[in-house]
Amino acid sequence: MKDKKVLVAFFSRTGENYNVGNISKSNTHIIAEMIAGETNGKLFQIEPVKPYPDEYRACVDIAKTEKENKARPAVKEDIAAEDYDVIFLGYPNWWGDMPMAVYTFIEKHDWNGKTVIPFCTHEGSGLSGTERLLEQACKGATIAKGLAVQGTTAQNSQAQAKKTVQSWLNKLK
């Protein structure tokens, strides 16, 4: 990847999270920073215009409703994903899927000829088939083997998470 232009785009949220309590830096953000540091990638956070509630249960309820309605929440900013060769795309696993704001980001871009590499944080459900969903959403892209890291590991065992990220990246090269 040394001769490739790398983007590390991610969605994540702070506030009350399952199994890790109230956090000021989100699980997926932590992993995204590790990936960007290892790949010299440009870090970009996908942020909804209307933030999700800090309270966990309220956030989960909204996320479920958005998924059921196939909502596409507006996002604050964008970045030209087309200018990059490799796009790491990160998200928490919500209801076995990516948050709908990630689809908002995906649908704004042309993925032809790009390599998309998913990574997610979760509390037991792993990638849950999101690699397949990305194949459908990122038409023309090559989807590489993704990484799933438990949120509790990202928050509470960062040295272990970093080793996991490094090992995964080495296998991708």
Tab-separated table of N, CA and C in Angstrom, residues 11 46-52 62-77 94 98-108:
chain	number	residue	atom	x	y	z
A	11	PHE	N	-17.397	6.089	10.389
A	11	PHE	CA	-18.499	6.647	11.163
A	11	PHE	C	-18.394	6.043	12.554
A	46	ILE	N	-17.157	10.434	8.991
A	46	ILE	CA	-18.501	10.623	8.447
A	46	ILE	C	-19.382	11.027	9.639
A	47	GLU	N	-19.917	12.237	9.591
A	47	GLU	CA	-20.710	12.732	10.710
A	47	GLU	C	-22.097	13.147	10.243
A	48	PRO	N	-23.135	12.633	10.890
A	48	PRO	CA	-24.483	13.049	10.506
A	48	PRO	C	-24.738	14.507	10.918
A	49	VAL	N	-25.561	15.191	10.134
A	49	VAL	CA	-25.939	16.562	10.465
A	49	VAL	C	-26.649	16.578	11.821
A	50	LYS	N	-27.549	15.629	12.004
A	50	LYS	CA	-28.261	15.519	13.278
A	50	LYS	C	-27.584	14.415	14.096
A	51	PRO	N	-26.863	14.782	15.158
A	51	PRO	CA	-26.144	13.763	15.937
A	51	PRO	C	-27.104	12.764	16.597
A	52	TYR	N	-26.599	11.568	16.783
A	52	TYR	CA	-27.368	10.571	17.511
A	52	TYR	C	-27.348	10.924	18.995
A	62	ILE	N	-33.256	4.739	17.389
A	62	ILE	CA	-33.184	5.525	16.152
A	62	ILE	C	-32.484	4.717	15.056
A	63	ALA	N	-31.386	4.055	15.407
A	63	ALA	CA	-30.644	3.260	14.425
A	63	ALA	C	-31.517	2.152	13.839
A	64	LYS	N	-32.313	1.523	14.674
A	64	LYS	CA	-33.197	0.452	14.200
A	64	LYS	C	-34.256	1.009	13.246
A	65	THR	N	-34.850	2.127	13.616
A	65	THR	CA	-35.860	2.751	12.765
A	65	THR	C	-35.260	3.180	11.429
A	66	GLU	N	-34.058	3.780	11.465
A	66	GLU	CA	-33.388	4.181	10.224
A	66	GLU	C	-33.146	2.977	9.318
A	67	LYS	N	-32.693	1.877	9.907
A	67	LYS	CA	-32.425	0.682	9.103
A	67	LYS	C	-33.713	0.155	8.479
A	68	GLU	N	-34.765	0.067	9.281
A	68	GLU	CA	-36.046	-0.436	8.773
A	68	GLU	C	-36.575	0.429	7.629
A	69	ASN	N	-36.321	1.734	7.701
A	69	ASN	CA	-36.814	2.674	6.694
A	69	ASN	C	-35.807	2.936	5.570
A	70	LYS	N	-34.644	2.269	5.654
A	70	LYS	CA	-33.559	2.515	4.686
A	70	LYS	C	-33.264	4.015	4.559
A	71	ALA	N	-33.241	4.678	5.700
A	71	ALA	CA	-33.005	6.129	5.755
A	71	ALA	C	-31.592	6.453	5.269
A	72	ARG	N	-31.421	7.646	4.797
A	72	ARG	CA	-30.112	8.153	4.401
A	72	ARG	C	-29.920	9.510	5.079
A	73	PRO	N	-29.503	9.483	6.365
A	73	PRO	CA	-29.338	10.748	7.081
A	73	PRO	C	-28.290	11.632	6.417
A	74	ALA	N	-28.573	12.919	6.386
A	74	ALA	CA	-27.626	13.874	5.815
A	74	ALA	C	-26.343	13.859	6.635
A	75	VAL	N	-25.209	14.018	5.930
A	75	VAL	CA	-23.912	14.086	6.610
A	75	VAL	C	-23.321	15.482	6.432
A	76	LYS	N	-22.511	15.888	7.417
A	76	LYS	CA	-21.980	17.253	7.475
A	76	LYS	C	-21.049	17.597	6.322
A	77	GLU	N	-20.056	16.785	6.104
A	77	GLU	CA	-19.034	17.077	5.102
A	77	GLU	C	-18.827	15.858	4.224
A	94	TRP	N	-24.352	-2.044	13.642
A	94	TRP	CA	-25.663	-1.717	14.219
A	94	TRP	C	-26.716	-2.580	13.549
A	98	MET	N	-24.299	-1.659	8.543
A	98	MET	CA	-23.605	-0.392	8.743
A	98	MET	C	-24.638	0.652	9.137
A	99	PRO	N	-24.258	1.650	9.928
A	99	PRO	CA	-25.194	2.752	10.171
A	99	PRO	C	-25.598	3.386	8.841
A	100	MET	N	-26.810	3.858	8.774
A	100	MET	CA	-27.339	4.380	7.514
A	100	MET	C	-26.554	5.593	7.009
A	101	ALA	N	-25.917	6.354	7.887
A	101	ALA	CA	-25.091	7.487	7.441
A	101	ALA	C	-23.914	7.004	6.592
A	102	VAL	N	-23.458	5.779	6.797
A	102	VAL	CA	-22.381	5.227	5.968
A	102	VAL	C	-22.887	5.031	4.542
A	103	TYR	N	-24.134	4.585	4.393
A	103	TYR	CA	-24.717	4.454	3.055
A	103	TYR	C	-24.843	5.825	2.382
A	104	THR	N	-25.190	6.853	3.171
A	104	THR	CA	-25.248	8.208	2.614
A	104	THR	C	-23.909	8.552	1.975
A	105	PHE	N	-22.820	8.275	2.695
A	105	PHE	CA	-21.471	8.531	2.187
A	105	PHE	C	-21.189	7.693	0.936
A	106	ILE	N	-21.459	6.402	1.020
A	106	ILE	CA	-21.177	5.489	-0.097
A	106	ILE	C	-21.888	5.941	-1.371
A	107	GLU	N	-23.153	6.304	-1.245
A	107	GLU	CA	-23.966	6.616	-2.419
A	107	GLU	C	-23.586	7.933	-3.099
A	108	LYS	N	-22.726	8.706	-2.487
A	108	LYS	CA	-22.259	9.964	-3.093
A	108	LYS	C	-21.076	9.756	-4.037
